[in-house]
Structure formats: structure tokens, C-alpha cells
């Protein structure tokens, strides 16, 4: 009897134990489900935005201007959200405040210069209403020099107060700012890092000029310099670091070019989501010469985006009608998305 009694008690206790475990598992499951239900909407709110890749592809195809060579559009990583290109065309005025000979930015006083910039952007809006136009001030922040200077680098860094002035001019017209670097006998990394506090701002971008990168001791102005893909990738890596560090939209990097040797090993130039690369046709002269330069060094060696530079004086020296119009430039393959006036 006692044996049956103890057996019955043991059975009841065992059943109660199983029931309790089952209940606890149910509570745990409910808790987990509730956590997931609460977490999912939160995750949706903080989900990283992405670009519309189909729309991006369509825009890039349009920029190629029906090119049949297979070169354009260039296949590359999609940009981070907030990218300027190919959604807007940039129209920039180039120069330096210390010189009236280096470009329209510095040649004219502030108000007439800004008025002329608006006139140019309006012309581009009319010529291509499908792409919004954004103005830019492209300021030469580090200039190559014919004399070595105190550190023997044949370059001169502009005072930050001048860069601050350019930023103050850009703000009311919602313009971008490009800081251009001419390194002389320095290195591109050594010079670009001096501008980090400005490049960390969302509206400040970068230009680098191989013409003034002299690697063998030459004096700037006596020979056309060069950048290799390695030099350009050094800058791309640095800009990508700044974008990630400061959670910025992509930076635009303008690389000037008008000869074969100015950019070497172009196929090895990196294309990353944080940086948008523009190879800018920087040659001056007749329309025929400029078109030929664009074909030889921009079209035939595709990187990502293209630019076209216009010289108010040098392009019209022998022909008052020598300055390309927006309509004429839009016939080029691919369409330049960055336009620069000097």
C-alpha cells in the first residue's frame, strides 16, 4: 500500500513539474515574440536608406548619350544615398582670390561673379531641363609655385580665411564648394589632409590637378605633371574614410586631364560608394581641339563621370564664337555632368 501511495505521489509531482516547465516555456516564447514585435518596427525606422538602382541605371544610360561602344555607362558600385551625380549637373566657377589670371572666381568681384554664375546655370537649365543644375565655387586652395618656398615643395597653401570666405559666398546661393590642390613637388596625400576640416563638411568636395604634380624635381610650369592610379586611389581612400567617419553623402572628386600622361593606369582607379569620380577635360583652344581632347582622353579611357572645362579667354582668343554652348556640349558622348568655367 505504501509503495502504491508513494508511486502515486511521485507521479503527481512529476506531472506538475512537466506542466510548470511547459508554462515557463510558453512565457519565454511569448516574451521572445513580444521582443521581436517591438524590435521590428524600430529596425524599420533606423534601416539604412538605399538608392533606387533602377532609376540610377536609367540616368547613367541617358548620360551615355546612346553610346554604342560599350564603354559608357561605366559599371561601378552604386553610390551611397545622398549622391549628387547623376541626379544633378554641377556648374562651377574656378579660380583663386589672390589672382585675376587664374579664373573667373577671383577675376571678378563677388557680386558680378555670382550674377554671371547664375546666368550660366540658367543657360544649362534651359539646355537640359531633365537634370537639375547646382552651382559651385571651385577654389584653388593649394597653388603650384615657380619658387621652392620655405619647405622646398614648390606649392603655396592658401590661408583658411580665404576658404572661409568662399564658404560664406556659397551658402546663400546653396552652392557646392570644391577645393582644388596643385601639389608641386609635394605628395597629394600630404596636401589633401591639410583640408580635412573642410572636407568633413557635407557641401565641400575636392579637385586634384595632375598638371602640377612634378615627381622628378621639375619646376611647375616647365613640364606637365602626372598622377598614377595609385596616387588617385590614395585620395579616394582618404575621402572614403572621411565620408564613413562623418556619416556623409558621397564626395565628388574632380581629376583634371588634357594629355595621355596626366593620368596613367586609369583601369586601376577604384570606384567605391563613398566617392564619385569626375575626369574633367581641362584643355583649352578651338572647339575642334577641345572635342578631340575629350574624345582621346576622356571618352576612350572611361572612369566614371566626365567634366568639361570652358575658358572665357583662352577658348575665344582667336575666335569670339569659340566658347562651346551648353547645347553643343550636350552632343558629346557621354554627356559631361560637371561643367567648369575659368
Coordinates of C-alpha atoms in Angstrom, one line a residue:
X1 CA 0.0 0.0 0.0
X2 CA 2.8 2.4 0.9
X3 CA 4.5 1.5 -2.3
X4 CA 1.5 2.4 -4.4
X5 CA 1.0 5.6 -2.3
X6 CA 4.5 6.8 -2.9
X7 CA 4.3 5.9 -6.6
X8 CA 1.0 7.9 -7.0
X9 CA 2.5 10.9 -5.2
X10 CA 5.7 10.8 -7.3
X11 CA 3.6 10.6 -10.5
X12 CA 1.5 13.7 -9.5
X13 CA 4.7 15.6 -8.6
X14 CA 6.2 14.7 -12.0
X15 CA 3.1 15.8 -13.9
X16 CA 3.1 19.1 -12.0
X17 CA 6.8 19.6 -12.9
X18 CA 6.2 19.0 -16.6
X19 CA 3.2 21.3 -16.5
X20 CA 5.3 24.1 -14.9
X21 CA 8.1 23.7 -17.4
X22 CA 5.6 23.9 -20.2
X23 CA 4.1 27.1 -18.8
X24 CA 7.6 28.7 -18.4
X25 CA 8.5 27.7 -22.0
X26 CA 5.3 29.4 -23.1
X27 CA 6.1 32.5 -21.2
X28 CA 9.6 32.5 -22.6
X29 CA 8.2 32.2 -26.1
X30 CA 5.7 34.9 -25.5
X31 CA 8.5 37.2 -24.2
X32 CA 10.6 36.5 -27.2
X33 CA 7.8 37.1 -29.6
X34 CA 6.9 40.3 -27.9
X35 CA 10.5 41.4 -28.1
X36 CA 10.6 40.7 -31.9
X37 CA 7.4 42.5 -32.4
X38 CA 8.7 45.6 -30.6
X39 CA 12.1 45.4 -32.3
X40 CA 10.9 45.0 -35.9
X41 CA 9.2 48.4 -36.2
X42 CA 12.3 50.0 -34.6
X43 CA 14.6 48.3 -37.0
X44 CA 12.4 49.6 -39.9
X45 CA 12.8 53.1 -38.6
X46 CA 16.6 53.0 -38.5
X47 CA 17.0 50.9 -41.6
X48 CA 19.8 52.3 -43.8
X49 CA 18.3 54.1 -46.8
X50 CA 19.3 52.8 -50.2
X51 CA 19.2 54.4 -53.7
X52 CA 16.7 53.4 -56.4
X53 CA 19.1 51.3 -58.5
X54 CA 16.8 51.1 -61.5
X55 CA 16.5 54.9 -61.6
X56 CA 20.2 55.3 -61.2
X57 CA 20.8 52.9 -64.1
X58 CA 18.4 54.8 -66.3
X59 CA 20.1 58.1 -65.5
X60 CA 23.5 56.7 -66.3
X61 CA 22.3 55.3 -69.5
X62 CA 20.9 58.7 -70.5
X63 CA 24.2 60.3 -69.7
X64 CA 26.0 57.9 -72.1
X65 CA 24.1 59.7 -74.9
X66 CA 23.3 56.5 -76.8
X67 CA 27.0 55.4 -76.9
X68 CA 27.3 52.0 -78.6
X69 CA 30.9 51.3 -77.9
X70 CA 30.3 49.5 -74.6
X71 CA 32.5 52.0 -72.7
X72 CA 29.6 54.0 -71.3
X73 CA 28.0 53.9 -68.9
X74 CA 30.8 52.6 -66.7
X75 CA 29.9 49.7 -64.4
X76 CA 30.7 50.6 -60.8
X77 CA 29.5 50.3 -57.3
X78 CA 26.2 52.1 -56.6
X79 CA 26.8 55.3 -54.6
X80 CA 25.7 55.9 -51.0
X81 CA 22.3 57.7 -50.6
X82 CA 22.6 61.5 -51.0
X83 CA 24.8 61.2 -54.0
X84 CA 24.9 64.3 -56.3
X85 CA 25.7 62.5 -59.5
X86 CA 24.0 61.7 -61.8
X87 CA 21.0 63.4 -60.3
X88 CA 22.3 67.0 -60.7
X89 CA 24.6 68.7 -63.1
X90 CA 27.3 70.8 -61.4
X91 CA 28.2 74.2 -63.0
X92 CA 31.3 75.6 -61.3
X93 CA 33.3 78.8 -61.4
X94 CA 37.1 78.2 -61.0
X95 CA 39.9 80.4 -59.7
X96 CA 41.7 81.9 -56.7
X97 CA 41.1 85.1 -54.8
X98 CA 44.8 86.2 -55.0
X99 CA 44.9 86.2 -58.8
X100 CA 42.7 87.7 -61.6
X101 CA 44.5 85.5 -64.1
X102 CA 43.6 82.1 -62.6
X103 CA 39.9 82.1 -63.4
X104 CA 36.6 83.9 -63.2
X105 CA 36.5 83.2 -59.5
X106 CA 38.9 85.9 -58.4
X107 CA 38.9 87.9 -61.7
X108 CA 35.5 89.5 -61.0
X109 CA 34.3 91.0 -57.7
X110 CA 31.9 88.9 -55.7
X111 CA 28.6 90.2 -56.8
X112 CA 29.2 90.4 -60.6
X113 CA 30.8 86.9 -60.4
X114 CA 27.8 85.4 -58.6
X115 CA 25.5 87.1 -61.1
X116 CA 27.4 85.6 -64.0
X117 CA 27.4 82.2 -62.3
X118 CA 23.6 82.3 -62.1
X119 CA 23.4 83.2 -65.7
X120 CA 25.4 80.2 -66.7
X121 CA 23.4 77.8 -64.5
X122 CA 20.2 79.2 -66.0
X123 CA 21.5 78.5 -69.5
X124 CA 22.2 74.9 -68.5
X125 CA 18.7 74.5 -67.1
X126 CA 17.2 75.6 -70.4
X127 CA 19.6 73.4 -72.4
X128 CA 18.8 70.3 -70.4
X129 CA 15.7 70.7 -68.2
X130 CA 15.7 67.0 -67.3
X131 CA 18.8 67.4 -65.0
X132 CA 18.6 70.0 -62.2
X133 CA 21.6 72.3 -62.0
X134 CA 23.6 73.1 -58.9
X135 CA 26.1 75.9 -58.8
X136 CA 29.6 75.5 -57.4
X137 CA 32.7 77.6 -56.5
X138 CA 35.8 75.7 -57.4
X139 CA 38.6 77.3 -55.4
X140 CA 42.3 76.6 -55.8
X141 CA 43.2 76.1 -52.2
X142 CA 46.8 75.0 -52.8
X143 CA 48.6 76.5 -55.8
X144 CA 51.8 75.4 -57.5
X145 CA 54.6 77.9 -57.5
X146 CA 57.7 78.6 -59.6
X147 CA 59.8 79.1 -56.5
X148 CA 60.5 76.4 -53.9
X149 CA 59.2 78.3 -50.8
X150 CA 60.5 77.7 -47.3
X151 CA 59.8 74.0 -47.3
X152 CA 61.1 73.4 -50.9
X153 CA 57.8 72.0 -52.1
X154 CA 57.0 74.5 -54.9
X155 CA 53.5 75.0 -53.7
X156 CA 51.6 77.5 -51.5
X157 CA 48.8 76.7 -49.2
X158 CA 46.1 79.4 -49.1
X159 CA 45.1 80.8 -45.7
X160 CA 42.0 79.2 -44.2
X161 CA 40.3 82.6 -44.0
X162 CA 40.1 82.6 -47.8
X163 CA 38.4 79.2 -47.8
X164 CA 36.0 80.5 -45.2
X165 CA 35.2 83.5 -47.5
X166 CA 34.4 81.1 -50.3
X167 CA 32.1 79.1 -48.0
X168 CA 30.3 82.2 -47.0
X169 CA 29.8 83.2 -50.6
X170 CA 28.4 79.7 -51.4
X171 CA 26.0 79.4 -48.5
X172 CA 23.2 81.9 -49.6
X173 CA 23.1 80.5 -53.1
X174 CA 23.2 76.9 -51.9
X175 CA 26.4 76.2 -54.0
X176 CA 28.8 73.4 -53.6
X177 CA 32.5 74.2 -52.8
X178 CA 35.4 72.4 -54.4
X179 CA 38.9 72.8 -53.0
X180 CA 41.5 72.3 -55.7
X181 CA 45.0 71.0 -55.0
X182 CA 48.2 71.7 -57.0
X183 CA 50.9 69.9 -55.2
X184 CA 54.1 70.9 -56.9
X185 CA 56.9 68.7 -55.6
X186 CA 54.9 67.6 -52.5
X187 CA 52.6 64.5 -52.4
X188 CA 48.9 64.5 -52.9
X189 CA 48.2 62.8 -49.6
X190 CA 50.4 65.3 -47.7
X191 CA 48.4 68.2 -49.1
X192 CA 44.9 66.9 -49.1
X193 CA 45.0 66.0 -45.4
X194 CA 45.5 69.7 -44.5
X195 CA 42.0 70.3 -45.8
X196 CA 40.3 67.7 -43.6
X197 CA 38.2 70.1 -41.5
X198 CA 36.7 71.4 -44.7
X199 CA 36.3 68.1 -46.5
X200 CA 34.4 66.9 -43.4
X201 CA 31.6 69.3 -44.3
X202 CA 28.8 67.8 -46.5
X203 CA 28.9 70.5 -49.2
X204 CA 32.7 70.6 -49.7
X205 CA 34.3 68.4 -52.4
X206 CA 37.8 68.0 -53.9
X207 CA 39.7 68.6 -57.1
X208 CA 43.2 67.4 -57.9
X209 CA 45.4 68.6 -60.8
X210 CA 48.0 66.2 -62.3
X211 CA 49.4 69.0 -64.4
X212 CA 51.1 70.4 -61.3
X213 CA 52.3 67.1 -59.8
X214 CA 56.0 67.0 -60.5
X215 CA 57.7 63.8 -59.4
X216 CA 61.3 64.2 -60.7
X217 CA 62.3 67.6 -59.4
X218 CA 60.9 69.7 -62.2
X219 CA 59.7 73.2 -61.6
X220 CA 55.9 73.7 -62.0
X221 CA 55.1 75.3 -65.3
X222 CA 58.1 73.8 -67.1
X223 CA 56.6 70.4 -67.6
X224 CA 53.1 68.8 -67.4
X225 CA 52.9 66.6 -64.4
X226 CA 51.2 63.3 -63.8
X227 CA 49.1 61.2 -61.4
X228 CA 49.0 57.4 -61.5
X229 CA 46.0 55.3 -60.4
X230 CA 47.9 54.7 -57.2
X231 CA 48.0 58.5 -56.5
X232 CA 44.3 58.9 -57.2
X233 CA 43.4 55.8 -55.2
X234 CA 45.2 57.3 -52.2
X235 CA 42.9 60.3 -52.4
X236 CA 39.8 58.1 -52.9
X237 CA 40.7 56.0 -49.9
X238 CA 41.1 59.2 -47.8
X239 CA 37.8 60.7 -48.9
X240 CA 36.0 57.4 -48.3
X241 CA 37.4 57.4 -44.8
X242 CA 36.1 60.9 -44.2
X243 CA 32.7 60.0 -45.5
X244 CA 32.4 57.0 -43.3
X245 CA 33.9 58.7 -40.2
X246 CA 31.4 61.7 -40.5
X247 CA 28.5 59.7 -42.0
X248 CA 28.4 62.0 -45.1
X249 CA 26.9 61.5 -48.5
X250 CA 29.5 60.7 -51.2
X251 CA 32.2 63.1 -52.1
X252 CA 32.8 64.3 -55.6
X253 CA 36.4 64.1 -56.8
X254 CA 37.4 66.1 -59.9
X255 CA 40.6 65.0 -61.7
X256 CA 41.8 67.4 -64.3
X257 CA 43.1 66.0 -67.6
X258 CA 44.1 67.0 -71.1
X259 CA 47.1 64.7 -72.0
X260 CA 47.7 61.0 -72.1
X261 CA 50.4 61.0 -69.4
X262 CA 48.4 63.2 -66.9
X263 CA 46.5 60.1 -65.7
X264 CA 48.2 56.7 -66.0
X265 CA 46.8 53.2 -65.4
X266 CA 43.2 54.5 -65.5
X267 CA 41.7 51.0 -65.4
X268 CA 43.1 50.6 -61.9
X269 CA 41.3 53.6 -60.4
X270 CA 39.0 52.5 -57.6
X271 CA 35.2 53.0 -57.8
X272 CA 33.7 53.0 -54.3
X273 CA 30.2 54.0 -53.0
X274 CA 31.7 56.9 -50.9
X275 CA 33.4 58.8 -53.8
X276 CA 32.1 59.9 -57.2
X277 CA 35.0 60.4 -59.7
X278 CA 34.8 63.1 -62.5
X279 CA 37.6 63.2 -65.1
X280 CA 37.5 66.8 -66.3
X281 CA 38.6 67.7 -69.8
X282 CA 40.8 70.6 -68.9
X283 CA 42.3 71.6 -72.3
X284 CA 41.7 75.0 -74.0
X285 CA 41.7 76.1 -77.6
X286 CA 39.4 75.7 -80.6
X287 CA 36.2 73.7 -80.5
X288 CA 37.8 71.1 -82.8
X289 CA 40.8 70.7 -80.5
X290 CA 38.7 70.5 -77.3
X291 CA 36.4 67.9 -78.8
X292 CA 39.4 65.9 -79.9
X293 CA 40.9 66.1 -76.4
X294 CA 37.6 64.9 -74.9
X295 CA 37.5 62.0 -77.3
X296 CA 41.1 60.9 -76.8
X297 CA 41.5 61.2 -73.0
X298 CA 38.0 61.2 -71.5
X299 CA 35.7 59.1 -73.8
X300 CA 38.3 56.4 -74.7
X301 CA 39.5 55.9 -71.1
X302 CA 36.3 55.7 -69.1
X303 CA 36.5 56.0 -65.3
X304 CA 33.0 57.0 -64.0
X305 CA 31.7 60.5 -64.8
X306 CA 33.0 63.3 -67.1
X307 CA 33.5 67.0 -67.0
X308 CA 34.2 69.7 -69.5
X309 CA 36.1 72.9 -68.8
X310 CA 35.5 76.2 -70.6
X311 CA 37.9 79.1 -70.8
X312 CA 36.3 82.5 -71.2
X313 CA 39.6 83.9 -72.6
X314 CA 41.7 81.1 -74.0
X315 CA 38.9 79.4 -75.9
X316 CA 37.9 82.6 -77.6
X317 CA 41.3 84.2 -78.2
X318 CA 41.3 83.6 -81.9
X319 CA 37.5 83.2 -82.3
X320 CA 34.9 85.3 -80.4
X321 CA 32.4 82.5 -81.0
X322 CA 34.8 79.8 -79.8
X323 CA 33.2 79.1 -76.5
X324 CA 31.1 75.9 -76.5
X325 CA 27.4 76.4 -75.8
X326 CA 25.6 74.1 -73.4
X327 CA 23.6 72.7 -76.4
X328 CA 26.9 71.9 -78.2
X329 CA 28.4 70.2 -75.2
X330 CA 25.3 68.0 -74.7
X331 CA 26.1 66.4 -78.1
X332 CA 29.2 64.8 -76.6
X333 CA 29.3 61.1 -75.6
X334 CA 29.0 60.8 -72.7
X335 CA 27.3 64.0 -71.6
X336 CA 29.5 65.9 -69.1
X337 CA 27.8 66.1 -65.7
X338 CA 30.4 68.6 -64.3
X339 CA 30.9 71.9 -66.2
X340 CA 33.7 74.3 -65.2
X341 CA 34.3 77.9 -66.3
X342 CA 37.6 79.5 -65.9

